[in-house]
Short mmCIF file of N, CA and C in Angstrom, two decimals:
data_model
loop_
_atom_site.label_atom_id
_atom_site.label_comp_id
_atom_site.label_asym_id
_atom_site.label_seq_id
_atom_site.Cartn_x
_atom_site.Cartn_y
_atom_site.Cartn_z
N MET Z 5 58.29 43.83 -31.94
CA MET Z 5 56.87 43.59 -32.16
C MET Z 5 56.07 44.57 -31.33
N SER Z 6 55.03 45.10 -31.90
CA SER Z 6 54.19 46.06 -31.21
C SER Z 6 52.96 45.37 -30.62
N PHE Z 7 52.67 45.74 -29.40
CA PHE Z 7 51.51 45.21 -28.70
C PHE Z 7 50.58 46.36 -28.36
N VAL Z 8 49.34 46.02 -27.98
CA VAL Z 8 48.46 47.02 -27.40
C VAL Z 8 48.19 46.62 -25.96
N ARG Z 9 47.92 47.63 -25.18
CA ARG Z 9 47.55 47.41 -23.77
C ARG Z 9 46.23 48.13 -23.55
N LEU Z 10 45.20 47.36 -23.20
CA LEU Z 10 43.88 47.91 -22.93
C LEU Z 10 43.61 47.73 -21.44
N ILE Z 11 43.24 48.81 -20.79
CA ILE Z 11 42.85 48.75 -19.38
C ILE Z 11 41.41 49.24 -19.30
N TYR Z 12 40.58 48.44 -18.63
CA TYR Z 12 39.19 48.84 -18.45
C TYR Z 12 38.76 48.59 -17.02
N ALA Z 13 37.66 49.22 -16.66
CA ALA Z 13 37.05 49.03 -15.34
C ALA Z 13 35.58 48.75 -15.54
N SER Z 14 34.99 48.05 -14.58
CA SER Z 14 33.55 47.78 -14.63
C SER Z 14 33.04 47.54 -13.22
N ARG Z 15 31.73 47.50 -13.11
CA ARG Z 15 31.08 47.26 -11.82
C ARG Z 15 30.44 45.88 -11.83
N ALA Z 16 30.60 45.16 -10.74
CA ALA Z 16 30.01 43.82 -10.62
C ALA Z 16 28.48 43.93 -10.54
N THR Z 17 27.81 42.95 -11.16
CA THR Z 17 26.35 42.89 -11.08
C THR Z 17 25.97 41.85 -10.03
N VAL Z 18 24.68 41.69 -9.81
CA VAL Z 18 24.21 40.68 -8.86
C VAL Z 18 24.51 39.28 -9.36
N GLU Z 19 24.76 39.14 -10.66
CA GLU Z 19 25.10 37.82 -11.21
C GLU Z 19 26.51 37.38 -10.85
N PHE Z 20 27.35 38.33 -10.42
CA PHE Z 20 28.71 37.98 -10.02
C PHE Z 20 28.66 37.42 -8.61
N GLN Z 21 29.14 36.20 -8.47
CA GLN Z 21 29.20 35.53 -7.17
C GLN Z 21 30.64 35.12 -6.91
N PRO Z 22 31.05 35.09 -5.65
CA PRO Z 22 32.41 34.64 -5.36
C PRO Z 22 32.73 33.27 -5.97
N SER Z 23 31.72 32.44 -6.12
CA SER Z 23 31.94 31.12 -6.72
C SER Z 23 32.28 31.21 -8.21
N SER Z 24 32.06 32.38 -8.82
CA SER Z 24 32.38 32.58 -10.23
C SER Z 24 33.87 32.72 -10.48
N ILE Z 25 34.63 33.01 -9.45
CA ILE Z 25 36.04 33.33 -9.61
C ILE Z 25 36.80 32.22 -10.32
N GLN Z 26 36.63 31.00 -9.88
CA GLN Z 26 37.39 29.90 -10.46
C GLN Z 26 37.06 29.71 -11.93
N SER Z 27 35.79 29.81 -12.29
CA SER Z 27 35.43 29.63 -13.71
C SER Z 27 35.94 30.79 -14.56
N ILE Z 28 35.95 32.00 -14.03
CA ILE Z 28 36.50 33.15 -14.75
C ILE Z 28 37.99 32.92 -15.00
N LEU Z 29 38.70 32.50 -13.98
CA LEU Z 29 40.14 32.28 -14.08
C LEU Z 29 40.46 31.17 -15.09
N GLN Z 30 39.74 30.07 -15.01
CA GLN Z 30 39.99 28.96 -15.95
C GLN Z 30 39.73 29.37 -17.38
N ALA Z 31 38.61 30.04 -17.63
CA ALA Z 31 38.28 30.47 -18.99
C ALA Z 31 39.29 31.49 -19.49
N ALA Z 32 39.67 32.42 -18.64
CA ALA Z 32 40.63 33.46 -19.05
C ALA Z 32 41.98 32.85 -19.39
N ARG Z 33 42.45 31.94 -18.56
CA ARG Z 33 43.75 31.32 -18.84
C ARG Z 33 43.72 30.55 -20.16
N LYS Z 34 42.66 29.80 -20.39
CA LYS Z 34 42.55 29.01 -21.63
C LYS Z 34 42.48 29.93 -22.85
N ASN Z 35 41.53 30.86 -22.84
CA ASN Z 35 41.34 31.74 -23.99
C ASN Z 35 42.54 32.65 -24.22
N ASN Z 36 43.08 33.21 -23.15
CA ASN Z 36 44.19 34.14 -23.30
C ASN Z 36 45.45 33.43 -23.77
N ASN Z 37 45.66 32.21 -23.31
CA ASN Z 37 46.81 31.44 -23.77
C ASN Z 37 46.70 31.16 -25.27
N GLN Z 38 45.53 30.78 -25.72
CA GLN Z 38 45.32 30.49 -27.14
C GLN Z 38 45.53 31.73 -28.01
N ASN Z 39 45.21 32.90 -27.47
CA ASN Z 39 45.29 34.15 -28.24
C ASN Z 39 46.51 35.00 -27.90
N TYR Z 40 47.43 34.43 -27.12
CA TYR Z 40 48.66 35.14 -26.73
C TYR Z 40 48.35 36.46 -26.03
N ILE Z 41 47.34 36.42 -25.18
CA ILE Z 41 46.96 37.59 -24.39
C ILE Z 41 47.55 37.42 -23.00
N THR Z 42 48.16 38.48 -22.49
CA THR Z 42 48.63 38.49 -21.11
C THR Z 42 47.90 39.62 -20.41
N GLY Z 43 48.01 39.66 -19.10
CA GLY Z 43 47.36 40.74 -18.38
C GLY Z 43 47.15 40.42 -16.92
N LEU Z 44 46.29 41.23 -16.32
CA LEU Z 44 46.00 41.11 -14.90
C LEU Z 44 44.57 41.55 -14.68
N LEU Z 45 43.83 40.76 -13.92
CA LEU Z 45 42.47 41.11 -13.54
C LEU Z 45 42.43 41.25 -12.03
N CYS Z 46 41.98 42.40 -11.56
CA CYS Z 46 41.83 42.64 -10.12
C CYS Z 46 40.36 42.92 -9.84
N PHE Z 47 39.89 42.44 -8.73
CA PHE Z 47 38.48 42.62 -8.43
C PHE Z 47 38.26 42.56 -6.93
N ASN Z 48 37.13 43.11 -6.54
CA ASN Z 48 36.60 42.90 -5.20
C ASN Z 48 35.11 42.61 -5.40
N GLN Z 49 34.35 42.67 -4.39
CA GLN Z 49 32.93 42.32 -4.52
C GLN Z 49 32.15 43.34 -5.34
N ARG Z 50 32.73 44.52 -5.58
CA ARG Z 50 31.99 45.58 -6.27
C ARG Z 50 32.52 45.92 -7.66
N GLY Z 51 33.80 45.68 -7.93
CA GLY Z 51 34.32 46.16 -9.20
C GLY Z 51 35.48 45.37 -9.74
N PHE Z 52 35.77 45.64 -11.01
CA PHE Z 52 36.85 44.98 -11.74
C PHE Z 52 37.76 46.03 -12.35
N LEU Z 53 39.04 45.72 -12.38
CA LEU Z 53 40.04 46.50 -13.11
C LEU Z 53 40.88 45.47 -13.85
N GLN Z 54 40.95 45.59 -15.17
CA GLN Z 54 41.66 44.58 -15.94
C GLN Z 54 42.53 45.23 -17.00
N CYS Z 55 43.69 44.61 -17.21
CA CYS Z 55 44.61 44.97 -18.29
C CYS Z 55 44.73 43.77 -19.21
N LEU Z 56 44.60 44.01 -20.50
CA LEU Z 56 44.81 42.98 -21.53
C LEU Z 56 45.93 43.46 -22.43
N GLU Z 57 46.88 42.56 -22.72
CA GLU Z 57 47.99 42.90 -23.60
C GLU Z 57 48.11 41.85 -24.70
N GLY Z 58 48.44 42.29 -25.89
CA GLY Z 58 48.65 41.37 -27.00
C GLY Z 58 48.53 42.10 -28.31
N LYS Z 59 48.38 41.34 -29.38
CA LYS Z 59 48.18 41.96 -30.69
C LYS Z 59 46.80 42.63 -30.70
N ARG Z 60 46.71 43.70 -31.44
CA ARG Z 60 45.48 44.51 -31.42
C ARG Z 60 44.23 43.70 -31.73
N ALA Z 61 44.26 42.89 -32.77
CA ALA Z 61 43.06 42.13 -33.16
C ALA Z 61 42.63 41.18 -32.05
N GLU Z 62 43.58 40.48 -31.43
CA GLU Z 62 43.25 39.53 -30.36
C GLU Z 62 42.72 40.24 -29.12
N VAL Z 63 43.34 41.36 -28.77
CA VAL Z 63 42.87 42.12 -27.60
C VAL Z 63 41.45 42.63 -27.85
N ASN Z 64 41.20 43.13 -29.06
CA ASN Z 64 39.86 43.62 -29.38
C ASN Z 64 38.82 42.50 -29.35
N ARG Z 65 39.17 41.33 -29.89
CA ARG Z 65 38.22 40.19 -29.84
C ARG Z 65 37.96 39.76 -28.40
N THR Z 66 39.00 39.72 -27.61
CA THR Z 66 38.84 39.33 -26.20
C THR Z 66 37.96 40.34 -25.47
N PHE Z 67 38.20 41.60 -25.72
CA PHE Z 67 37.40 42.64 -25.07
C PHE Z 67 35.93 42.56 -25.49
N GLN Z 68 35.68 42.25 -26.75
CA GLN Z 68 34.30 42.11 -27.22
C GLN Z 68 33.58 40.97 -26.47
N ARG Z 69 34.30 39.87 -26.21
CA ARG Z 69 33.72 38.77 -25.42
C ARG Z 69 33.43 39.23 -23.99
N ILE Z 70 34.37 39.95 -23.43
CA ILE Z 70 34.23 40.43 -22.05
C ILE Z 70 33.01 41.34 -21.92
N LEU Z 71 32.78 42.16 -22.91
CA LEU Z 71 31.64 43.09 -22.86
C LEU Z 71 30.31 42.37 -22.73
N LYS Z 72 30.23 41.13 -23.22
CA LYS Z 72 28.98 40.37 -23.20
C LYS Z 72 28.74 39.62 -21.89
N ASP Z 73 29.72 39.65 -20.98
CA ASP Z 73 29.61 38.90 -19.72
C ASP Z 73 28.61 39.60 -18.79
N PRO Z 74 27.53 38.92 -18.40
CA PRO Z 74 26.50 39.56 -17.56
C PRO Z 74 26.92 39.75 -16.10
N ARG Z 75 28.11 39.29 -15.74
CA ARG Z 75 28.54 39.44 -14.34
C ARG Z 75 29.09 40.83 -14.04
N HIS Z 76 29.15 41.68 -15.08
CA HIS Z 76 29.57 43.06 -14.82
C HIS Z 76 28.85 44.00 -15.77
N GLU Z 77 28.90 45.30 -15.42
CA GLU Z 77 28.22 46.33 -16.20
C GLU Z 77 29.03 47.62 -16.13
N ASN Z 78 28.57 48.64 -16.82
CA ASN Z 78 29.25 49.93 -16.83
C ASN Z 78 30.73 49.77 -17.20
N VAL Z 79 30.99 49.02 -18.24
CA VAL Z 79 32.37 48.79 -18.67
C VAL Z 79 32.89 50.08 -19.33
N GLU Z 80 34.03 50.55 -18.83
CA GLU Z 80 34.64 51.75 -19.38
C GLU Z 80 36.11 51.50 -19.68
N ILE Z 81 36.52 51.87 -20.88
CA ILE Z 81 37.94 51.79 -21.22
C ILE Z 81 38.65 52.95 -20.54
N ILE Z 82 39.66 52.62 -19.78
CA ILE Z 82 40.46 53.63 -19.10
C ILE Z 82 41.64 54.04 -19.97
N SER Z 83 42.23 53.06 -20.65
CA SER Z 83 43.42 53.34 -21.45
C SER Z 83 43.54 52.31 -22.57
N PHE Z 84 44.00 52.78 -23.73
CA PHE Z 84 44.31 51.91 -24.85
C PHE Z 84 45.55 52.50 -25.49
N GLN Z 85 46.65 51.76 -25.46
CA GLN Z 85 47.89 52.30 -26.00
C GLN Z 85 48.75 51.21 -26.60
N TYR Z 86 49.67 51.62 -27.45
CA TYR Z 86 50.63 50.71 -28.06
C TYR Z 86 51.86 50.64 -27.18
N SER Z 87 52.49 49.47 -27.17
CA SER Z 87 53.69 49.27 -26.36
C SER Z 87 54.61 48.30 -27.08
N GLU Z 88 55.89 48.46 -26.87
CA GLU Z 88 56.87 47.55 -27.46
C GLU Z 88 57.10 46.31 -26.60
N LYS Z 89 56.65 46.37 -25.34
CA LYS Z 89 56.84 45.22 -24.46
C LYS Z 89 55.60 45.01 -23.60
N ARG Z 90 55.47 43.78 -23.18
CA ARG Z 90 54.37 43.43 -22.27
C ARG Z 90 54.79 43.78 -20.84
N GLU Z 91 53.88 44.31 -20.11
CA GLU Z 91 54.14 44.61 -18.70
C GLU Z 91 53.75 43.43 -17.82
N PHE Z 92 52.77 42.65 -18.26
CA PHE Z 92 52.26 41.52 -17.48
C PHE Z 92 52.49 40.25 -18.31
N GLU Z 93 53.61 39.61 -18.08
CA GLU Z 93 54.02 38.46 -18.90
C GLU Z 93 53.15 37.23 -18.74
N SER Z 94 52.56 37.07 -17.58
CA SER Z 94 51.71 35.91 -17.37
C SER Z 94 50.31 36.40 -17.01
N TRP Z 95 49.36 35.51 -17.14
CA TRP Z 95 47.98 35.87 -16.84
C TRP Z 95 47.73 35.66 -15.35
N ASN Z 96 47.26 36.68 -14.68
CA ASN Z 96 46.98 36.57 -13.25
C ASN Z 96 45.65 37.21 -12.91
N MET Z 97 45.13 36.79 -11.79
CA MET Z 97 43.91 37.35 -11.26
C MET Z 97 44.13 37.56 -9.77
N GLY Z 98 43.77 38.71 -9.27
CA GLY Z 98 43.97 38.98 -7.85
C GLY Z 98 42.72 39.53 -7.21
N TYR Z 99 42.35 38.95 -6.09
CA TYR Z 99 41.23 39.45 -5.32
C TYR Z 99 41.74 40.53 -4.38
N LEU Z 100 41.16 41.71 -4.46
CA LEU Z 100 41.62 42.83 -3.65
C LEU Z 100 40.90 42.82 -2.31
N GLN Z 101 41.59 42.39 -1.32
CA GLN Z 101 41.01 42.37 0.01
C GLN Z 101 41.05 43.76 0.60
N ASN Z 102 40.11 44.04 1.44
CA ASN Z 102 40.06 45.34 2.10
C ASN Z 102 40.96 45.29 3.33
N ASN Z 103 42.28 45.24 3.08
CA ASN Z 103 43.22 45.21 4.20
C ASN Z 103 44.08 46.48 4.16
N GLN Z 104 44.90 46.65 5.16
CA GLN Z 104 45.67 47.88 5.28
C GLN Z 104 46.66 48.05 4.13
N ILE Z 105 47.27 46.98 3.68
CA ILE Z 105 48.22 47.07 2.57
C ILE Z 105 47.53 47.61 1.32
N MET Z 106 46.35 47.07 1.02
CA MET Z 106 45.62 47.52 -0.16
C MET Z 106 45.12 48.94 0.02
N ARG Z 107 44.64 49.30 1.19
CA ARG Z 107 44.19 50.67 1.43
C ARG Z 107 45.35 51.65 1.27
N ASP Z 108 46.54 51.28 1.76
CA ASP Z 108 47.72 52.14 1.61
C ASP Z 108 48.09 52.31 0.14
N LEU Z 109 48.05 51.22 -0.61
CA LEU Z 109 48.37 51.28 -2.05
C LEU Z 109 47.39 52.20 -2.77
N LEU Z 110 46.11 52.03 -2.52
CA LEU Z 110 45.11 52.87 -3.16
C LEU Z 110 45.25 54.32 -2.74
N MET Z 111 45.53 54.56 -1.47
CA MET Z 111 45.70 55.92 -0.97
C MET Z 111 46.89 56.59 -1.66
N ARG Z 112 47.95 55.85 -1.83
CA ARG Z 112 49.16 56.39 -2.46
C ARG Z 112 48.88 56.83 -3.90
N HIS Z 113 48.07 56.06 -4.62
CA HIS Z 113 47.84 56.36 -6.03
C HIS Z 113 46.62 57.24 -6.30
N THR Z 114 45.64 57.18 -5.42
CA THR Z 114 44.38 57.87 -5.73
C THR Z 114 43.93 58.88 -4.68
N GLY Z 115 44.51 58.83 -3.50
CA GLY Z 115 44.06 59.71 -2.43
C GLY Z 115 42.84 59.16 -1.70
N SER Z 116 42.42 57.95 -2.07
CA SER Z 116 41.28 57.30 -1.41
C SER Z 116 41.67 55.87 -1.06
N ALA Z 117 41.19 55.39 0.07
CA ALA Z 117 41.50 54.02 0.47
C ALA Z 117 40.51 53.01 -0.11
N GLU Z 118 39.53 53.50 -0.88
CA GLU Z 118 38.51 52.64 -1.46
C GLU Z 118 38.88 52.25 -2.89
N PHE Z 119 38.61 51.00 -3.27
CA PHE Z 119 38.84 50.54 -4.63
C PHE Z 119 37.64 50.95 -5.47
N LEU Z 120 37.83 51.99 -6.27
CA LEU Z 120 36.77 52.52 -7.14
C LEU Z 120 37.31 52.57 -8.57
N PRO Z 121 37.35 51.42 -9.24
CA PRO Z 121 38.01 51.35 -10.55
C PRO Z 121 37.43 52.28 -11.60
N LEU Z 122 36.14 52.56 -11.55
CA LEU Z 122 35.52 53.41 -12.57
C LEU Z 122 35.91 54.88 -12.44
N THR Z 123 36.60 55.24 -11.37
CA THR Z 123 37.01 56.64 -11.19
C THR Z 123 38.48 56.85 -11.51
N LEU Z 124 39.20 55.78 -11.87
CA LEU Z 124 40.64 55.88 -12.05
C LEU Z 124 41.03 56.57 -13.36
N ILE Z 125 42.11 57.35 -13.28
CA ILE Z 125 42.70 57.90 -14.49
C ILE Z 125 43.73 56.88 -14.99
N PRO Z 126 44.11 56.95 -16.27
CA PRO Z 126 45.00 55.92 -16.82
C PRO Z 126 46.29 55.70 -16.03
N GLU Z 127 46.96 56.76 -15.63
CA GLU Z 127 48.24 56.61 -14.92
C GLU Z 127 48.05 55.88 -13.59
N ASP Z 128 47.01 56.22 -12.86
CA ASP Z 128 46.76 55.57 -11.57
C ASP Z 128 46.36 54.10 -11.76
N ALA Z 129 45.53 53.83 -12.75
CA ALA Z 129 45.12 52.44 -13.01
C ALA Z 129 46.33 51.57 -13.33
N PHE Z 130 47.21 52.06 -14.20
CA PHE Z 130 48.40 51.31 -14.59
C PHE Z 130 49.33 51.11 -13.40
N ALA Z 131 49.52 52.15 -12.61
CA ALA Z 131 50.39 52.06 -11.43
C ALA Z 131 49.84 51.07 -10.41
N ILE Z 132 48.54 51.09 -10.20
CA ILE Z 132 47.91 50.16 -9.25
C ILE Z 132 48.10 48.73 -9.74
N LEU Z 133 47.86 48.49 -11.03
CA LEU Z 133 48.02 47.14 -11.57
C LEU Z 133 49.45 46.65 -11.41
N LYS Z 134 50.43 47.52 -11.67
CA LYS Z 134 51.83 47.11 -11.53
C LYS Z 134 52.17 46.83 -10.06
N ASP Z 135 51.65 47.63 -9.14
CA ASP Z 135 51.90 47.39 -7.72
C ASP Z 135 51.26 46.09 -7.25
N ILE Z 136 50.06 45.82 -7.73
CA ILE Z 136 49.38 44.58 -7.35
C ILE Z 136 50.15 43.38 -7.90
N ARG Z 137 50.62 43.50 -9.15
CA ARG Z 137 51.46 42.44 -9.72
C ARG Z 137 52.69 42.20 -8.86
N ALA Z 138 53.34 43.26 -8.44
CA ALA Z 138 54.54 43.14 -7.59
C ALA Z 138 54.20 42.46 -6.27
N MET Z 139 53.06 42.81 -5.69
CA MET Z 139 52.64 42.16 -4.43
C MET Z 139 52.38 40.68 -4.64
N MET Z 140 51.74 40.32 -5.76
CA MET Z 140 51.46 38.91 -6.05
C MET Z 140 52.76 38.14 -6.27
N GLU Z 141 53.71 38.75 -6.95
CA GLU Z 141 55.00 38.10 -7.18
C GLU Z 141 55.76 37.90 -5.86
N GLU Z 142 55.65 38.88 -4.98
CA GLU Z 142 56.31 38.77 -3.67
C GLU Z 142 55.71 37.64 -2.84
N VAL Z 143 54.40 37.53 -2.84
CA VAL Z 143 53.73 36.46 -2.11
C VAL Z 143 54.13 35.11 -2.69
N ALA Z 144 54.15 35.00 -4.03
CA ALA Z 144 54.52 33.74 -4.68
C ALA Z 144 55.96 33.35 -4.34
N ALA Z 145 56.85 34.33 -4.28
CA ALA Z 145 58.26 34.04 -3.94
C ALA Z 145 58.38 33.56 -2.50
N GLU Z 146 57.59 34.13 -1.61
CA GLU Z 146 57.62 33.72 -0.20
C GLU Z 146 57.10 32.31 -0.02
N GLU Z 147 56.09 31.94 -0.86
CA GLU Z 147 55.48 30.61 -0.76
C GLU Z 147 56.37 29.53 -1.39
N ALA Z 148 57.27 29.92 -2.26
CA ALA Z 148 58.12 28.94 -2.96
C ALA Z 148 59.26 28.45 -2.10
#
C-alpha cells in the first residue's frame, strides 16, 4: 500500500497558548485515528513542525483543516512524498524544550541550536522528526 508523507512548518500566533496543547492533542488523536493518519507534531512556544502520514486524500483533508487553525501562521510545506511504509506508526506530540539534548540534536542536523522549523530543508526536517521520535520512545521505555 502506498502512503504519502507531508511535513510542514509554521509559526505560532498569539492565539496559541500552552493551555491549547491538551485540546490539540485530543482533537488530533481522535481525527487522525478516524482517518488512519499517523505522524508527529513537535512544537515550542514559537513554532511547529509536523509530519502527517496516510492515504493521500486523508492527509490532504487533514492538512486543509490544519491550515484553518488560527493558532499558527506562515504554514509552509517542507516535503510531500510517497512512501511504502509509515515512519511514525502512532500519533505523538512532543514539546521541544530548550535543553542541551535538543540543542545538540538541532546543531547536528542544522548547524544551529535554535528550533527554526520554517528554515528547515526536507532532509533535516525528517531527520529531526525521527530523532525526536526515538527520544520519546526512549523516555517511554524508561518510564515503563
